[in-house]
Amino acid sequence: MSLNIHRKVTFGVVIGSRAFFSPAPCKDARDEVLAQLEKIGVNAVILPFEATANGAVQSIADAELYARHFKAHRDEIDGLVICLPNFGDEIAVAELVNRAKLNVPILLQASNDEIDKVDVHSRRDAFCGKLSVSNNFWQYGVPFTETTTHTCDVGGAEFGADLERFARVCRTVRGLRNARIGAIGARTSPFQTMRFSEKLLQASGMTVVTADLSELLAAAGAIADDDADLAVKLEKLKSYGKISAHIQQSQIVKQAKWTLAVNRWIAENGCDASAIQCWRSLQDNFGCATCVTMSMMGEELMPSACEVDVIGAVSMYALALASGQPSALLDWNNNYGYEPDKCVCTHCGNYPKSFLGTTPEIGELDVLGESLGRSNCFGAVKGKVQPGPMTYFRLSTDDRNGTLKCYLGEGDFTADPFGMDGGIAVAQVPQLRKLMKFASHNGFEHHVAMVRGHVADVLNEAVVRYLGWPIYHHGGEPEPQLFIPHRF
């Protein structure tokens, strides 16, 4: 199965030019942007240099030529990169985008002038031209992404970083617009907070694929002990972490069968992420937990959420797309003493091992094991998340307002000790009280997705510019807004 998250990103590349400016920078810009994309491993779709004057788009005829070319590669192109080595022809660029109708993110770049080269033969005026193109994009209703600075050098490190970040924005947008989320089992009745709207997800392009837990239990029970895939899964399970000595081989085999059944169902249904009924039917009727199953899938960038938290799975998937790293689903669970900006985030044991940052112990559920029987609860991935930067994100469906909504921010995992069983993360978030007040008063769930590293800028750009969901970016710089004075 080929997953969106593993798919190589492809950009359509456009060099915009105004005919009466010097054509020399057009060839240089083309060569430099293609070199930048090759360096970061992104494919490029562009017409041969000879197809248009100066290899650029500077007329309606050029725009139509490029639009047809991009349409032919519609299924490949994840985003457009438009470079303005000079002022550019704003109508040609806007018409190209309008005619191609790719509905993908756009990165708009404009080149620097050099102070000693502003004579009539050398000046670029791209600083001004970018405003003209962006004005036309506003008229046409086309969103686009800015570079770090208004103008920059195509071959420079700053633009290289912009391209790498834009590639992750495009991967996030494409992944979320086409996501298939598996929901295995019914929501456990006490967890009413996990209710959500499939229809609102579908309106954003995401499809939920459901399965009754009994179907997966039957599939797992039908796997023969001599199944070749089972032998491979057993070895992978045994090498995934440290299994306590008292765990019996029969428990490991049962866990491997459950994992194999889930993996096969995920592959058959083309799911990018999943949510599973983690208790208590699985423990009572089959005799294992599903934490390590979810952990191993997450490690392979196929996030899986417990408690049938489908929106939590989408939140995890969004972070995995934005970062290219395994994400996890945690509870905002405990205060940390009297430190206002610290809290403890936990779950029984479903964190991917690289999210933990250390080799985990694979054992039995602790709290649930006390009531369900420890012998029926093997499969918990235990460990303390190692210190380092993190990003958190939570998506939710708001039926009252008919929209998806979300919050986002950055913080750190700390090395502070905490003597609780399972998967533990001590997190530090600036102005945590403000965030908790926001989550409480806006109906957000107690679950939150997190990933190692800071990638809030990528996810914020994807949501604000292209997905259009209401978002609160905790600690982020607010979008500039018009002030419309009241005139008497």
CSV table of C-alpha atoms in Angstrom, one decimal:
chain,number,residue,atom,x,y,z
A,1,MET,CA,0.0,0.0,0.0
A,2,SER,CA,1.4,3.4,-1.0
A,3,LEU,CA,0.6,6.1,1.6
A,4,ASN,CA,0.3,9.8,0.9
A,5,ILE,CA,2.7,10.5,3.7
A,6,HIS,CA,5.4,8.5,2.0
A,7,ARG,CA,4.7,10.0,-1.4
A,8,LYS,CA,7.4,12.2,-2.9
A,9,VAL,CA,6.3,15.9,-3.2
A,10,THR,CA,6.1,17.4,-6.7
A,11,PHE,CA,6.0,21.1,-7.6
A,12,GLY,CA,4.9,22.8,-10.7
A,13,VAL,CA,7.5,25.6,-11.3
A,14,VAL,CA,6.7,28.9,-13.0
A,15,ILE,CA,9.1,31.7,-13.9
A,16,GLY,CA,7.1,34.9,-14.3
A,17,SER,CA,8.6,37.8,-16.4
A,18,ARG,CA,7.6,41.1,-17.9
A,19,ALA,CA,8.9,41.3,-21.5
A,20,PHE,CA,10.6,44.7,-21.4
A,21,PHE,CA,12.8,43.8,-18.4
A,22,SER,CA,16.2,42.1,-18.9
A,23,PRO,CA,15.6,38.4,-19.7
A,24,ALA,CA,18.9,37.3,-18.2
A,25,PRO,CA,17.6,36.7,-14.7
A,26,CYS,CA,14.9,34.3,-16.0
A,27,LYS,CA,17.4,31.6,-17.0
A,28,ASP,CA,19.3,32.0,-13.8
A,29,ALA,CA,16.2,31.8,-11.6
A,30,ARG,CA,15.0,28.7,-13.4
A,31,ASP,CA,18.3,26.9,-12.9
A,32,GLU,CA,18.6,28.0,-9.3
A,33,VAL,CA,15.1,27.0,-8.2
A,34,LEU,CA,15.4,23.6,-9.9
A,35,ALA,CA,18.7,23.1,-8.2
A,36,GLN,CA,17.1,24.0,-4.8
A,37,LEU,CA,14.3,21.5,-5.4
A,38,GLU,CA,16.7,18.7,-6.3
A,39,LYS,CA,18.7,19.4,-3.2
A,40,ILE,CA,15.7,18.9,-0.9
A,41,GLY,CA,14.3,15.9,-2.9
A,42,VAL,CA,11.3,17.5,-4.5
A,43,ASN,CA,10.2,16.7,-8.1
A,44,ALA,CA,9.6,19.5,-10.6
A,45,VAL,CA,7.1,19.8,-13.4
A,46,ILE,CA,8.1,22.6,-15.9
A,47,LEU,CA,8.1,23.1,-19.6
A,48,PRO,CA,11.4,23.0,-21.6
A,49,PHE,CA,13.2,26.3,-21.6
A,50,GLU,CA,12.6,26.7,-25.3
A,51,ALA,CA,8.8,26.4,-25.0
A,52,THR,CA,8.4,30.1,-24.2
A,53,ALA,CA,10.5,33.2,-24.6
A,54,ASN,CA,13.2,33.3,-21.9
A,55,GLY,CA,11.7,30.1,-20.5
A,56,ALA,CA,9.2,32.3,-18.7
A,57,VAL,CA,5.5,33.1,-18.5
A,58,GLN,CA,4.9,36.6,-19.8
A,59,SER,CA,1.8,36.5,-21.9
A,60,ILE,CA,-1.7,34.9,-22.0
A,61,ALA,CA,-0.4,32.4,-24.6
A,62,ASP,CA,2.3,31.3,-22.2
A,63,ALA,CA,-0.2,31.1,-19.4
A,64,GLU,CA,-2.4,28.8,-21.5
A,65,LEU,CA,0.6,26.6,-22.5
A,66,TYR,CA,1.6,26.1,-18.9
A,67,ALA,CA,-2.0,25.6,-17.7
A,68,ARG,CA,-2.4,22.8,-20.2
A,69,HIS,CA,0.9,21.2,-19.1
A,70,PHE,CA,0.0,21.4,-15.4
A,71,LYS,CA,-3.5,20.0,-16.1
A,72,ALA,CA,-1.8,16.9,-17.7
A,73,HIS,CA,0.2,16.4,-14.5
A,74,ARG,CA,-2.7,17.3,-12.1
A,75,ASP,CA,-2.4,14.0,-10.1
A,76,GLU,CA,1.3,14.6,-9.5
A,77,ILE,CA,1.5,18.3,-8.6
A,78,ASP,CA,1.2,19.1,-4.9
A,79,GLY,CA,2.0,22.8,-5.1
A,80,LEU,CA,3.1,25.6,-7.4
A,81,VAL,CA,6.3,27.6,-7.0
A,82,ILE,CA,6.1,31.0,-8.8
A,83,CYS,CA,9.4,32.9,-9.0
A,84,LEU,CA,9.5,36.5,-10.1
A,85,PRO,CA,13.1,37.3,-11.2
A,86,ASN,CA,11.8,40.7,-12.4
A,87,PHE,CA,8.5,42.6,-12.1
A,88,GLY,CA,6.6,39.7,-13.7
A,89,ASP,CA,3.4,39.8,-15.8
A,90,GLU,CA,0.7,39.7,-13.1
A,91,ILE,CA,-2.2,39.0,-15.6
A,92,ALA,CA,-0.3,36.1,-17.2
A,93,VAL,CA,0.5,34.5,-13.8
A,94,ALA,CA,-3.0,35.0,-12.4
A,95,GLU,CA,-4.5,33.6,-15.6
A,96,LEU,CA,-2.2,30.5,-15.5
A,97,VAL,CA,-3.4,29.7,-12.0
A,98,ASN,CA,-7.0,30.4,-12.9
A,99,ARG,CA,-6.9,28.2,-16.0
A,100,ALA,CA,-5.0,25.3,-14.5
A,101,LYS,CA,-7.4,25.1,-11.6
A,102,LEU,CA,-5.1,22.8,-9.6
A,103,ASN,CA,-6.4,24.0,-6.2
A,104,VAL,CA,-3.0,23.4,-4.6
A,105,PRO,CA,-0.9,25.7,-2.3
A,106,ILE,CA,1.2,28.3,-4.1
A,107,LEU,CA,4.6,29.8,-3.0
A,108,LEU,CA,5.2,33.3,-4.4
A,109,GLN,CA,8.8,34.4,-4.5
A,110,ALA,CA,10.2,37.7,-5.7
A,111,SER,CA,13.9,38.4,-6.3
A,112,ASN,CA,16.1,41.0,-4.7
A,113,ASP,CA,17.4,44.0,-6.5
A,114,GLU,CA,21.1,44.8,-6.1
A,115,ILE,CA,21.7,48.5,-5.0
A,116,ASP,CA,24.4,49.0,-7.6
A,117,LYS,CA,22.4,47.4,-10.5
A,118,VAL,CA,19.2,49.5,-10.8
A,119,ASP,CA,19.9,51.1,-14.2
A,120,VAL,CA,17.3,50.6,-16.9
A,121,HIS,CA,19.0,47.5,-18.2
A,122,SER,CA,19.6,45.7,-14.8
A,123,ARG,CA,16.8,46.6,-12.5
A,124,ARG,CA,14.3,43.9,-11.5
A,125,ASP,CA,11.4,45.7,-9.6
A,126,ALA,CA,10.2,42.4,-8.3
A,127,PHE,CA,9.5,44.0,-4.9
A,128,CYS,CA,6.7,45.9,-6.6
A,129,GLY,CA,5.7,43.1,-9.0
A,130,LYS,CA,5.0,40.8,-6.2
A,131,LEU,CA,2.3,43.2,-4.9
A,132,SER,CA,0.8,43.3,-8.3
A,133,VAL,CA,0.6,39.5,-8.6
A,134,SER,CA,-0.8,39.1,-5.1
A,135,ASN,CA,-3.4,41.8,-5.8
A,136,ASN,CA,-4.6,39.8,-8.8
A,137,PHE,CA,-4.6,36.6,-6.7
A,138,TRP,CA,-6.9,38.5,-4.2
A,139,GLN,CA,-9.2,39.4,-7.1
A,140,TYR,CA,-9.3,35.8,-8.4
A,141,GLY,CA,-9.7,34.4,-4.9
A,142,VAL,CA,-6.4,32.5,-4.9
A,143,PRO,CA,-4.6,31.9,-1.6
A,144,PHE,CA,-0.8,31.8,-1.5
A,145,THR,CA,2.1,31.4,0.8
A,146,GLU,CA,4.7,34.1,1.5
A,147,THR,CA,8.4,33.7,1.6
A,148,THR,CA,10.2,34.6,4.9
A,149,THR,CA,11.1,38.1,3.5
A,150,HIS,CA,9.2,40.0,0.9
A,151,THR,CA,12.1,39.5,-1.6
A,152,CYS,CA,14.9,37.0,-1.5
A,153,ASP,CA,17.6,35.4,-3.7
A,154,VAL,CA,16.4,32.2,-5.5
A,155,GLY,CA,19.7,30.5,-4.9
A,156,GLY,CA,20.0,31.5,-1.3
A,157,ALA,CA,19.7,29.5,1.9
A,158,GLU,CA,16.6,31.5,3.1
A,159,PHE,CA,14.6,30.5,0.0
A,160,GLY,CA,15.9,26.9,0.3
A,161,ALA,CA,14.4,26.8,3.8
A,162,ASP,CA,11.2,28.3,2.5
A,163,LEU,CA,10.9,25.6,-0.2
A,164,GLU,CA,11.5,22.8,2.3
A,165,ARG,CA,8.9,24.2,4.7
A,166,PHE,CA,6.5,24.7,1.8
A,167,ALA,CA,6.9,21.1,0.7
A,168,ARG,CA,5.7,20.1,4.2
A,169,VAL,CA,2.8,22.5,3.9
A,170,CYS,CA,1.8,20.9,0.6
A,171,ARG,CA,2.2,17.3,2.0
A,172,THR,CA,0.0,18.3,4.9
A,173,VAL,CA,-2.7,19.9,2.7
A,174,ARG,CA,-2.8,17.0,0.2
A,175,GLY,CA,-2.8,14.4,3.0
A,176,LEU,CA,-5.6,15.9,5.0
A,177,ARG,CA,-7.8,16.6,1.9
A,178,ASN,CA,-7.6,13.0,0.9
A,179,ALA,CA,-7.3,11.2,4.2
A,180,ARG,CA,-9.0,7.8,4.9
A,181,ILE,CA,-9.4,7.1,8.6
A,182,GLY,CA,-10.2,3.7,9.9
A,183,ALA,CA,-12.6,3.4,12.9
A,184,ILE,CA,-12.3,-0.1,14.4
A,185,GLY,CA,-15.0,-0.8,17.0
A,186,ALA,CA,-17.7,1.3,18.6
A,187,ARG,CA,-17.1,4.2,20.9
A,188,THR,CA,-17.1,3.0,24.5
A,189,SER,CA,-20.3,4.4,26.1
A,190,PRO,CA,-18.6,6.2,29.0
A,191,PHE,CA,-16.4,8.2,26.5
A,192,GLN,CA,-19.1,10.5,25.1
A,193,THR,CA,-16.3,13.1,24.6
A,194,MET,CA,-15.2,11.1,21.6
A,195,ARG,CA,-18.3,11.8,19.6
A,196,PHE,CA,-17.7,13.5,16.2
A,197,SER,CA,-19.3,14.3,12.9
A,198,GLU,CA,-18.3,12.1,9.9
A,199,LYS,CA,-20.2,14.5,7.6
A,200,LEU,CA,-18.1,17.5,8.6
A,201,LEU,CA,-14.9,15.4,8.0
A,202,GLN,CA,-16.2,14.4,4.6
A,203,ALA,CA,-16.9,18.0,3.8
A,204,SER,CA,-13.2,18.6,4.2
A,205,GLY,CA,-12.3,15.6,2.0
A,206,MET,CA,-11.7,13.0,4.8
A,207,THR,CA,-13.5,9.6,4.7
A,208,VAL,CA,-14.1,7.4,7.7
A,209,VAL,CA,-14.1,3.7,7.1
A,210,THR,CA,-15.7,1.6,9.8
A,211,ALA,CA,-15.4,-2.0,11.1
A,212,ASP,CA,-17.2,-3.7,13.9
A,213,LEU,CA,-14.7,-5.0,16.5
A,214,SER,CA,-16.1,-8.5,16.1
A,215,GLU,CA,-14.9,-8.6,12.5
A,216,LEU,CA,-11.3,-7.9,13.5
A,217,LEU,CA,-11.5,-10.3,16.5
A,218,ALA,CA,-12.7,-13.1,14.1
A,219,ALA,CA,-9.9,-12.2,11.6
A,220,ALA,CA,-7.3,-12.4,14.3
A,221,GLY,CA,-8.6,-15.7,15.7
A,222,ALA,CA,-8.6,-17.2,12.2
A,223,ILE,CA,-4.8,-16.6,11.7
A,224,ALA,CA,-3.0,-20.0,11.7
A,225,ASP,CA,0.0,-20.5,13.9
A,226,ASP,CA,2.1,-21.3,10.8
A,227,ASP,CA,1.1,-18.2,8.9
A,228,ALA,CA,4.3,-16.8,7.3
A,229,ASP,CA,3.2,-13.2,7.9
A,230,LEU,CA,2.7,-14.1,11.6
A,231,ALA,CA,6.2,-15.3,12.0
A,232,VAL,CA,7.5,-11.9,10.6
A,233,LYS,CA,5.1,-10.0,12.9
A,234,LEU,CA,6.3,-12.0,15.9
A,235,GLU,CA,9.9,-11.2,15.3
A,236,LYS,CA,9.1,-7.5,14.8
A,237,LEU,CA,7.1,-7.4,18.0
A,238,LYS,CA,9.8,-9.1,20.0
A,239,SER,CA,12.5,-6.6,18.7
A,240,TYR,CA,10.3,-3.5,19.2
A,241,GLY,CA,11.0,-3.2,22.9
A,242,LYS,CA,11.9,-5.0,26.1
A,243,ILE,CA,9.4,-7.7,26.9
A,244,SER,CA,9.2,-8.6,30.6
A,245,ALA,CA,10.4,-12.1,31.5
A,246,HIS,CA,7.1,-13.2,33.0
A,247,ILE,CA,5.2,-12.6,29.8
A,248,GLN,CA,4.3,-16.0,28.2
A,249,GLN,CA,4.9,-16.9,24.6
A,250,SER,CA,1.1,-17.4,24.1
A,251,GLN,CA,0.5,-13.8,25.1
A,252,ILE,CA,3.0,-12.6,22.5
A,253,VAL,CA,1.5,-14.8,19.8
A,254,LYS,CA,-2.0,-13.5,20.6
A,255,GLN,CA,-0.8,-9.9,20.4
A,256,ALA,CA,1.0,-10.6,17.1
A,257,LYS,CA,-2.2,-12.1,15.6
A,258,TRP,CA,-4.2,-9.1,16.6
A,259,THR,CA,-1.6,-6.7,15.2
A,260,LEU,CA,-1.5,-8.7,11.9
A,261,ALA,CA,-5.3,-8.6,11.6
A,262,VAL,CA,-5.4,-4.9,12.1
A,263,ASN,CA,-2.5,-4.3,9.7
A,264,ARG,CA,-4.3,-6.3,7.0
A,265,TRP,CA,-7.6,-4.5,7.5
A,266,ILE,CA,-5.8,-1.1,7.3
A,267,ALA,CA,-4.0,-2.1,4.1
A,268,GLU,CA,-7.2,-3.5,2.5
A,269,ASN,CA,-9.1,-0.3,3.2
A,270,GLY,CA,-6.3,2.1,2.2
A,271,CYS,CA,-6.4,3.9,5.6
A,272,ASP,CA,-3.8,6.6,6.4
A,273,ALA,CA,-4.6,6.6,10.1
A,274,SER,CA,-7.0,4.8,12.4
A,275,ALA,CA,-8.8,4.8,15.8
A,276,ILE,CA,-9.4,1.6,17.7
A,277,GLN,CA,-11.8,0.5,20.5
A,278,CYS,CA,-9.0,-0.2,23.0
A,279,TRP,CA,-11.0,-1.5,25.9
A,280,ARG,CA,-12.7,-3.5,27.2
A,281,SER,CA,-14.1,-5.8,24.7
A,282,LEU,CA,-10.7,-6.7,23.2
A,283,GLN,CA,-9.3,-7.7,26.6
A,284,ASP,CA,-12.5,-9.6,27.6
A,285,ASN,CA,-13.1,-11.4,24.3
A,286,PHE,CA,-9.6,-11.9,22.9
A,287,GLY,CA,-7.2,-11.4,25.8
A,288,CYS,CA,-4.7,-8.7,24.8
A,289,ALA,CA,-4.4,-4.9,24.6
A,290,THR,CA,-3.9,-2.9,21.4
A,291,CYS,CA,-1.4,-0.3,22.5
A,292,VAL,CA,1.7,-1.9,20.9
A,293,THR,CA,-0.3,-2.4,17.7
A,294,MET,CA,-1.0,1.3,17.6
A,295,SER,CA,2.5,2.2,18.6
A,296,MET,CA,4.1,0.1,15.8
A,297,MET,CA,1.8,1.7,13.2
A,298,GLY,CA,2.6,5.1,14.5
A,299,GLU,CA,6.3,4.4,14.1
A,300,GLU,CA,5.6,3.7,10.4
A,301,LEU,CA,3.8,7.1,10.1
A,302,MET,CA,0.3,5.4,10.2
A,303,PRO,CA,-1.0,7.1,13.3
A,304,SER,CA,-3.5,5.2,15.4
A,305,ALA,CA,-5.6,6.6,18.3
A,306,CYS,CA,-7.1,4.8,21.2
A,307,GLU,CA,-10.7,5.0,22.5
A,308,VAL,CA,-12.0,5.3,18.9
A,309,ASP,CA,-10.9,9.0,18.9
A,310,VAL,CA,-11.2,9.4,15.1
A,311,ILE,CA,-10.6,13.2,15.3
A,312,GLY,CA,-7.6,12.5,17.5
A,313,ALA,CA,-6.3,10.2,14.8
A,314,VAL,CA,-6.7,13.0,12.2
A,315,SER,CA,-4.9,15.4,14.6
A,316,MET,CA,-2.0,12.9,14.9
A,317,TYR,CA,-1.9,12.4,11.1
A,318,ALA,CA,-1.8,16.2,10.6
A,319,LEU,CA,1.3,16.4,12.8
A,320,ALA,CA,2.9,13.4,11.1
A,321,LEU,CA,2.4,15.0,7.7
A,322,ALA,CA,3.8,18.4,8.9
A,323,SER,CA,6.9,16.9,10.5
A,324,GLY,CA,7.6,13.6,8.8
A,325,GLN,CA,7.9,12.1,12.4
A,326,PRO,CA,5.8,9.7,14.5
A,327,SER,CA,3.1,11.5,16.5
A,328,ALA,CA,1.2,10.4,19.6
A,329,LEU,CA,-2.2,10.9,21.3
A,330,LEU,CA,-2.0,12.0,24.9
A,331,ASP,CA,-4.3,13.1,27.7
A,332,TRP,CA,-3.9,16.5,29.3
A,333,ASN,CA,-3.9,14.6,32.5
A,334,ASN,CA,-2.2,16.0,35.6
A,335,ASN,CA,-0.9,19.2,37.1
A,336,TYR,CA,2.8,19.2,37.9
A,337,GLY,CA,2.9,20.4,41.5
A,338,TYR,CA,2.4,24.2,41.7
A,339,GLU,CA,4.2,25.0,38.4
A,340,PRO,CA,1.6,26.9,36.3
A,341,ASP,CA,3.2,26.2,32.9
A,342,LYS,CA,3.8,22.5,33.4
A,343,CYS,CA,1.5,19.5,33.2
A,344,VAL,CA,1.7,15.7,32.8
A,345,CYS,CA,0.4,14.1,29.6
A,346,THR,CA,-0.2,10.4,29.7
A,347,HIS,CA,-1.8,7.4,28.1
A,348,CYS,CA,-1.7,3.7,29.0
A,349,GLY,CA,1.0,2.9,26.5
A,350,ASN,CA,0.4,3.6,22.8
A,351,TYR,CA,3.3,6.0,22.0
A,352,PRO,CA,5.6,5.1,19.1
A,353,LYS,CA,9.0,4.2,20.4
A,354,SER,CA,10.8,7.1,18.6
A,355,PHE,CA,8.3,9.5,20.1
A,356,LEU,CA,9.3,8.2,23.5
A,357,GLY,CA,13.0,8.7,22.5
A,358,THR,CA,14.1,5.5,24.2
A,359,THR,CA,13.6,1.8,23.9
A,360,PRO,CA,10.3,1.0,25.7
A,361,GLU,CA,9.1,-1.8,27.9
A,362,ILE,CA,6.3,-3.8,26.5
A,363,GLY,CA,4.2,-5.2,29.3
A,364,GLU,CA,0.6,-5.2,30.7
A,365,LEU,CA,-1.8,-2.4,31.2
A,366,ASP,CA,-1.5,-1.1,34.8
A,367,VAL,CA,-4.7,0.6,35.8
A,368,LEU,CA,-7.0,-1.4,33.5
A,369,GLY,CA,-5.0,-4.6,34.3
A,370,GLU,CA,-6.1,-4.3,37.9
A,371,SER,CA,-9.8,-4.6,36.9
A,372,LEU,CA,-9.6,-6.6,33.6
A,373,GLY,CA,-6.9,-9.1,34.7
A,374,ARG,CA,-3.3,-8.5,33.8
A,375,SER,CA,-3.0,-11.7,31.8
A,376,ASN,CA,-5.6,-10.3,29.4
A,377,CYS,CA,-3.8,-6.9,29.0
A,378,PHE,CA,-0.4,-7.6,27.5
A,379,GLY,CA,0.6,-5.0,24.8
A,380,ALA,CA,1.2,-1.8,26.7
A,381,VAL,CA,4.2,0.3,25.6
A,382,LYS,CA,5.7,1.9,28.7
A,383,GLY,CA,8.3,4.6,29.1
A,384,LYS,CA,8.9,8.3,29.8
A,385,VAL,CA,9.1,10.7,26.9
A,386,GLN,CA,12.6,12.1,26.7
A,387,PRO,CA,13.1,15.9,26.9
A,388,GLY,CA,13.0,18.1,23.8
A,389,PRO,CA,10.8,20.5,21.8
A,390,MET,CA,7.3,19.4,20.9
A,391,THR,CA,4.3,20.7,18.9
A,392,TYR,CA,0.7,20.0,20.0
A,393,PHE,CA,-2.5,20.1,17.9
A,394,ARG,CA,-6.1,19.2,18.4
A,395,LEU,CA,-8.9,19.1,15.7
A,396,SER,CA,-12.5,18.9,16.7
A,397,THR,CA,-15.9,18.8,14.9
A,398,ASP,CA,-18.2,21.5,16.0
A,399,ASP,CA,-21.7,20.4,15.0
A,400,ARG,CA,-23.3,23.6,16.6
A,401,ASN,CA,-21.4,25.8,14.1
A,402,GLY,CA,-21.1,23.3,11.3
A,403,THR,CA,-17.3,23.4,11.0
A,404,LEU,CA,-14.1,21.7,12.0
A,405,LYS,CA,-12.1,23.8,14.5
A,406,CYS,CA,-8.6,23.4,16.0
A,407,TYR,CA,-5.9,24.7,18.3
A,408,LEU,CA,-2.2,24.5,17.9
A,409,GLY,CA,1.0,25.5,19.7
A,410,GLU,CA,4.5,24.6,20.8
A,411,GLY,CA,6.2,23.7,24.0
A,412,ASP,CA,8.8,21.3,25.4
A,413,PHE,CA,9.0,17.9,27.0
A,414,THR,CA,11.0,18.2,30.2
A,415,ALA,CA,13.2,15.8,32.2
A,416,ASP,CA,11.1,16.3,35.4
A,417,PRO,CA,10.4,13.0,37.2
A,418,PHE,CA,6.9,11.7,37.6
A,419,GLY,CA,6.2,8.3,39.2
A,420,MET,CA,3.2,7.2,37.2
A,421,ASP,CA,2.9,4.0,35.2
A,422,GLY,CA,2.3,3.8,31.4
A,423,GLY,CA,3.4,6.4,28.9
A,424,ILE,CA,4.4,9.6,30.7
A,425,ALA,CA,5.3,13.0,29.3
A,426,VAL,CA,6.0,16.0,31.5
A,427,ALA,CA,5.2,19.0,29.2
A,428,GLN,CA,5.9,22.7,29.6
A,429,VAL,CA,3.7,25.1,27.7
A,430,PRO,CA,4.0,28.9,28.1
A,431,GLN,CA,0.8,30.4,29.5
A,432,LEU,CA,-0.7,26.9,30.0
A,433,ARG,CA,-3.6,28.3,32.0
A,434,LYS,CA,-4.7,30.5,29.0
A,435,LEU,CA,-4.6,27.4,26.8
A,436,MET,CA,-6.6,25.2,29.2
A,437,LYS,CA,-9.2,28.0,29.6
A,438,PHE,CA,-9.5,28.2,25.8
A,439,ALA,CA,-9.9,24.4,25.4
A,440,SER,CA,-12.4,24.3,28.3
A,441,HIS,CA,-14.6,27.1,27.0
A,442,ASN,CA,-14.6,26.0,23.4
A,443,GLY,CA,-15.6,22.4,23.9
A,444,PHE,CA,-12.3,20.6,23.0
A,445,GLU,CA,-11.6,17.1,24.1
A,446,HIS,CA,-9.1,16.0,26.8
A,447,HIS,CA,-7.0,14.2,24.1
A,448,VAL,CA,-4.3,16.1,22.3
A,449,ALA,CA,-1.9,15.0,19.6
A,450,MET,CA,1.8,15.8,20.0
A,451,VAL,CA,5.0,15.3,17.9
A,452,ARG,CA,8.6,15.9,18.7
A,453,GLY,CA,10.0,19.1,17.2
A,454,HIS,CA,8.6,22.5,16.4
A,455,VAL,CA,6.4,22.5,13.3
A,456,ALA,CA,3.5,24.8,14.3
A,457,ASP,CA,4.4,27.2,11.4
A,458,VAL,CA,3.8,24.4,8.8
A,459,LEU,CA,0.5,23.3,10.2
A,460,ASN,CA,-0.8,26.8,10.9
A,461,GLU,CA,0.0,27.8,7.2
A,462,ALA,CA,-1.8,24.7,6.0
A,463,VAL,CA,-4.9,25.4,8.1
A,464,VAL,CA,-5.1,29.2,7.8
A,465,ARG,CA,-4.2,29.5,4.1
A,466,TYR,CA,-5.6,26.4,2.5
A,467,LEU,CA,-7.9,24.3,4.7
A,468,GLY,CA,-9.9,27.2,6.1
A,469,TRP,CA,-10.7,25.9,9.6
A,470,PRO,CA,-11.1,28.2,12.5
A,471,ILE,CA,-7.8,28.0,14.5
A,472,TYR,CA,-6.3,29.3,17.7
A,473,HIS,CA,-2.5,29.4,17.5
A,474,HIS,CA,-1.4,29.6,21.2
A,475,GLY,CA,1.6,31.8,21.4
A,476,GLY,CA,1.7,32.4,17.7
A,477,GLU,CA,1.8,35.7,16.0
A,478,PRO,CA,-1.7,36.7,15.1
A,479,GLU,CA,-2.5,37.2,11.4
A,480,PRO,CA,-2.5,41.0,10.5
A,481,GLN,CA,-6.0,42.3,10.4
A,482,LEU,CA,-7.6,45.3,8.8
A,483,PHE,CA,-9.0,47.9,11.2
A,484,ILE,CA,-12.1,49.5,9.7
A,485,PRO,CA,-12.9,52.7,11.5
A,486,HIS,CA,-16.4,53.8,12.1
A,487,ARG,CA,-17.1,57.0,10.3
A,488,PHE,CA,-19.9,59.3,11.6
